[in-house]
């Protein structure tokens, strides 16, 4: 992957970890690590399933080319969107400020919102893949000249007559 993309992915992950950490920073160290790890693992699985669902009817090479990029970008984004709400309630539950039912209600609400977000992301992933497929021309051989020609006409190509006229104009 490009260095800029890799840096962007690292930056978004750092923001996600820092944001979740802010809500649970007073918990014991091991519990913080476990909470953050489980949060990222759940989001990774959810985004991977969403990506897999969006891959039906898409060429395999297009699907594989985008997989890492999309998953590594959308996992921390989903963590930023969803996990802080659960982290705050989890911290309050660990401090005995709220009961377990309140924590479970929050988890259910965030899960429902997460499913809606993942459904929208699945549609978005599918659209990205279709756009990439449309951009990728297939190459065929021109039977008369044995030259490669795109099977889809390009918008900015010149016909032979136009090319000859341009050449004549440039000579004059």
Short mmCIF file of C-alpha atoms in Angstrom, two decimals:
data_model
loop_
_atom_site.label_atom_id
_atom_site.label_comp_id
_atom_site.label_asym_id
_atom_site.label_seq_id
_atom_site.Cartn_x
_atom_site.Cartn_y
_atom_site.Cartn_z
CA UNK A 1 0.00 0.00 0.00
CA UNK A 2 1.00 3.55 -0.53
CA UNK A 3 2.86 5.18 2.39
CA UNK A 4 0.23 7.92 2.68
CA UNK A 5 -2.59 5.41 2.89
CA UNK A 6 -0.67 3.43 5.52
CA UNK A 7 -0.07 6.57 7.55
CA UNK A 8 -3.75 7.52 7.29
CA UNK A 9 -4.75 4.05 8.51
CA UNK A 10 -2.34 4.29 11.45
CA UNK A 11 -3.62 7.77 12.27
CA UNK A 12 -7.28 6.70 12.28
CA UNK A 13 -6.41 3.67 14.44
CA UNK A 14 -4.53 5.89 16.90
CA UNK A 15 -7.54 8.21 17.13
CA UNK A 16 -9.86 5.24 17.74
CA UNK A 17 -7.65 3.76 20.46
CA UNK A 18 -7.20 7.15 22.15
CA UNK A 19 -10.91 7.89 22.08
CA UNK A 20 -11.88 4.56 23.61
CA UNK A 21 -9.05 4.86 26.13
CA UNK A 22 -10.39 8.22 27.34
CA UNK A 23 -13.63 6.58 28.45
CA UNK A 24 -11.98 3.69 30.29
CA UNK A 25 -8.67 5.20 31.43
CA UNK A 26 -9.38 4.66 35.14
CA UNK A 27 -9.84 0.90 34.73
CA UNK A 28 -6.98 -1.50 35.47
CA UNK A 29 -4.38 -1.71 32.70
CA UNK A 30 -5.16 -5.28 31.65
CA UNK A 31 -8.89 -4.57 31.53
CA UNK A 32 -8.28 -1.56 29.26
CA UNK A 33 -6.21 -3.66 26.88
CA UNK A 34 -8.81 -6.42 26.83
CA UNK A 35 -11.69 -3.97 26.26
CA UNK A 36 -9.92 -2.20 23.40
CA UNK A 37 -8.81 -5.51 21.86
CA UNK A 38 -12.28 -7.03 22.02
CA UNK A 39 -13.80 -3.83 20.59
CA UNK A 40 -11.46 -3.90 17.61
CA UNK A 41 -11.93 -7.65 17.13
CA UNK A 42 -15.72 -7.34 17.07
CA UNK A 43 -15.54 -4.46 14.59
CA UNK A 44 -13.04 -6.36 12.42
CA UNK A 45 -15.39 -9.36 12.23
CA UNK A 46 -18.43 -7.14 11.56
CA UNK A 47 -16.73 -5.14 8.80
CA UNK A 48 -15.29 -8.34 7.28
CA UNK A 49 -18.76 -9.88 7.12
CA UNK A 50 -20.13 -6.68 5.60
CA UNK A 51 -17.33 -6.68 3.02
CA UNK A 52 -17.93 -10.36 2.25
CA UNK A 53 -21.65 -9.75 1.69
CA UNK A 54 -20.84 -6.86 -0.65
CA UNK A 55 -18.58 -9.09 -2.75
CA UNK A 56 -21.35 -11.16 -4.34
CA UNK A 57 -21.30 -10.63 -8.10
CA UNK A 58 -17.94 -8.83 -8.09
CA UNK A 59 -14.78 -10.01 -9.86
CA UNK A 60 -12.41 -11.76 -7.46
CA UNK A 61 -9.34 -9.68 -8.39
CA UNK A 62 -11.23 -6.41 -7.74
CA UNK A 63 -12.55 -7.82 -4.48
CA UNK A 64 -9.11 -8.86 -3.21
CA UNK A 65 -7.44 -5.62 -4.30
CA UNK A 66 -9.75 -3.53 -2.11
CA UNK A 67 -10.17 -5.87 0.86
CA UNK A 68 -7.29 -4.74 3.09
CA UNK A 69 -7.75 -1.06 2.36
CA UNK A 70 -11.47 -0.97 3.09
CA UNK A 71 -11.33 -3.18 6.17
CA UNK A 72 -8.36 -1.36 7.71
CA UNK A 73 -10.04 2.01 7.19
CA UNK A 74 -13.57 1.12 8.28
CA UNK A 75 -12.71 -0.88 11.43
CA UNK A 76 -11.32 2.14 13.32
CA UNK A 77 -14.02 4.41 11.88
CA UNK A 78 -16.70 2.10 13.25
CA UNK A 79 -14.86 1.91 16.57
CA UNK A 80 -14.87 5.72 16.74
CA UNK A 81 -18.59 5.85 15.92
CA UNK A 82 -19.89 3.06 18.16
CA UNK A 83 -17.56 1.95 20.95
CA UNK A 84 -17.29 5.14 23.06
CA UNK A 85 -20.98 4.89 23.97
CA UNK A 86 -20.50 1.34 25.24
CA UNK A 87 -17.15 2.19 26.88
CA UNK A 88 -18.70 4.96 28.95
CA UNK A 89 -21.51 2.71 30.21
CA UNK A 90 -19.06 -0.13 30.80
CA UNK A 91 -16.90 2.14 32.94
CA UNK A 92 -19.92 3.28 34.94
CA UNK A 93 -20.99 -0.35 35.41
CA UNK A 94 -17.49 -1.28 36.65
CA UNK A 95 -17.69 1.61 39.13
CA UNK A 96 -21.13 0.37 40.29
CA UNK A 97 -22.79 3.60 39.18
CA UNK A 98 -25.32 1.79 36.97
CA UNK A 99 -26.85 -1.67 36.96
CA UNK A 100 -26.16 -4.45 34.47
CA UNK A 101 -29.53 -3.99 32.73
CA UNK A 102 -28.64 -0.42 31.80
CA UNK A 103 -25.35 -1.63 30.30
CA UNK A 104 -27.14 -4.36 28.33
CA UNK A 105 -29.71 -1.85 27.02
CA UNK A 106 -26.91 0.40 25.81
CA UNK A 107 -25.16 -2.52 24.12
CA UNK A 108 -28.41 -3.49 22.37
CA UNK A 109 -29.05 0.07 21.18
CA UNK A 110 -25.48 0.45 19.91
CA UNK A 111 -25.72 -2.97 18.24
CA UNK A 112 -28.87 -1.96 16.37
CA UNK A 113 -27.22 1.28 15.25
CA UNK A 114 -24.14 -0.74 14.28
CA UNK A 115 -26.20 -3.11 12.12
CA UNK A 116 -27.75 -0.13 10.33
CA UNK A 117 -24.31 1.41 9.77
CA UNK A 118 -22.96 -1.92 8.49
CA UNK A 119 -25.89 -2.27 6.10
CA UNK A 120 -25.15 1.18 4.67
CA UNK A 121 -21.44 0.32 4.47
CA UNK A 122 -22.25 -2.91 2.62
CA UNK A 123 -24.10 -0.92 -0.03
CA UNK A 124 -21.23 1.56 -0.16
CA UNK A 125 -18.62 -1.22 -0.51
CA UNK A 126 -20.63 -2.78 -3.35
CA UNK A 127 -20.83 0.55 -5.15
CA UNK A 128 -17.07 1.13 -4.80
CA UNK A 129 -16.37 -2.31 -6.26
CA UNK A 130 -18.77 -1.78 -9.18
CA UNK A 131 -17.13 1.57 -9.96
CA UNK A 132 -13.68 -0.04 -9.94
CA UNK A 133 -14.91 -2.81 -12.25
CA UNK A 134 -16.30 -0.26 -14.69
CA UNK A 135 -13.01 1.65 -14.75
CA UNK A 136 -10.99 -1.44 -15.57
CA UNK A 137 -11.03 -1.90 -19.37
CA UNK A 138 -10.63 -5.35 -20.85
CA UNK A 139 -8.07 -5.70 -23.64
CA UNK A 140 -8.73 -7.52 -26.92
CA UNK A 141 -6.68 -7.83 -30.10
CA UNK A 142 -7.65 -6.02 -33.28
CA UNK A 143 -7.81 -8.86 -35.82
CA UNK A 144 -6.54 -6.78 -38.74
CA UNK A 145 -3.51 -5.16 -37.11
CA UNK A 146 -2.92 -7.50 -34.12
CA UNK A 147 -2.77 -4.41 -31.90
CA UNK A 148 -4.38 -4.29 -28.49
CA UNK A 149 -7.55 -2.23 -28.38
CA UNK A 150 -9.81 -1.58 -25.40
CA UNK A 151 -13.10 -3.41 -25.65
CA UNK A 152 -14.87 -0.42 -24.14
CA UNK A 153 -14.56 2.74 -26.22
CA UNK A 154 -12.66 5.50 -24.53
CA UNK A 155 -14.27 8.91 -24.52
CA UNK A 156 -11.17 10.91 -25.42
CA UNK A 157 -9.87 8.84 -28.35
CA UNK A 158 -9.47 10.12 -31.88
CA UNK A 159 -10.61 8.38 -35.01
CA UNK A 160 -8.04 7.77 -37.75
CA UNK A 161 -9.44 10.65 -39.81
CA UNK A 162 -9.23 13.08 -36.89
CA UNK A 163 -5.67 11.98 -36.14
CA UNK A 164 -4.65 12.52 -39.81
CA UNK A 165 -6.26 15.97 -39.84
CA UNK A 166 -4.43 16.91 -36.66
CA UNK A 167 -1.16 15.65 -38.06
CA UNK A 168 -1.64 17.67 -41.28
CA UNK A 169 -2.54 20.76 -39.26
CA UNK A 170 0.58 20.39 -37.08
CA UNK A 171 2.81 20.08 -40.18
CA UNK A 172 1.45 23.29 -41.70
#
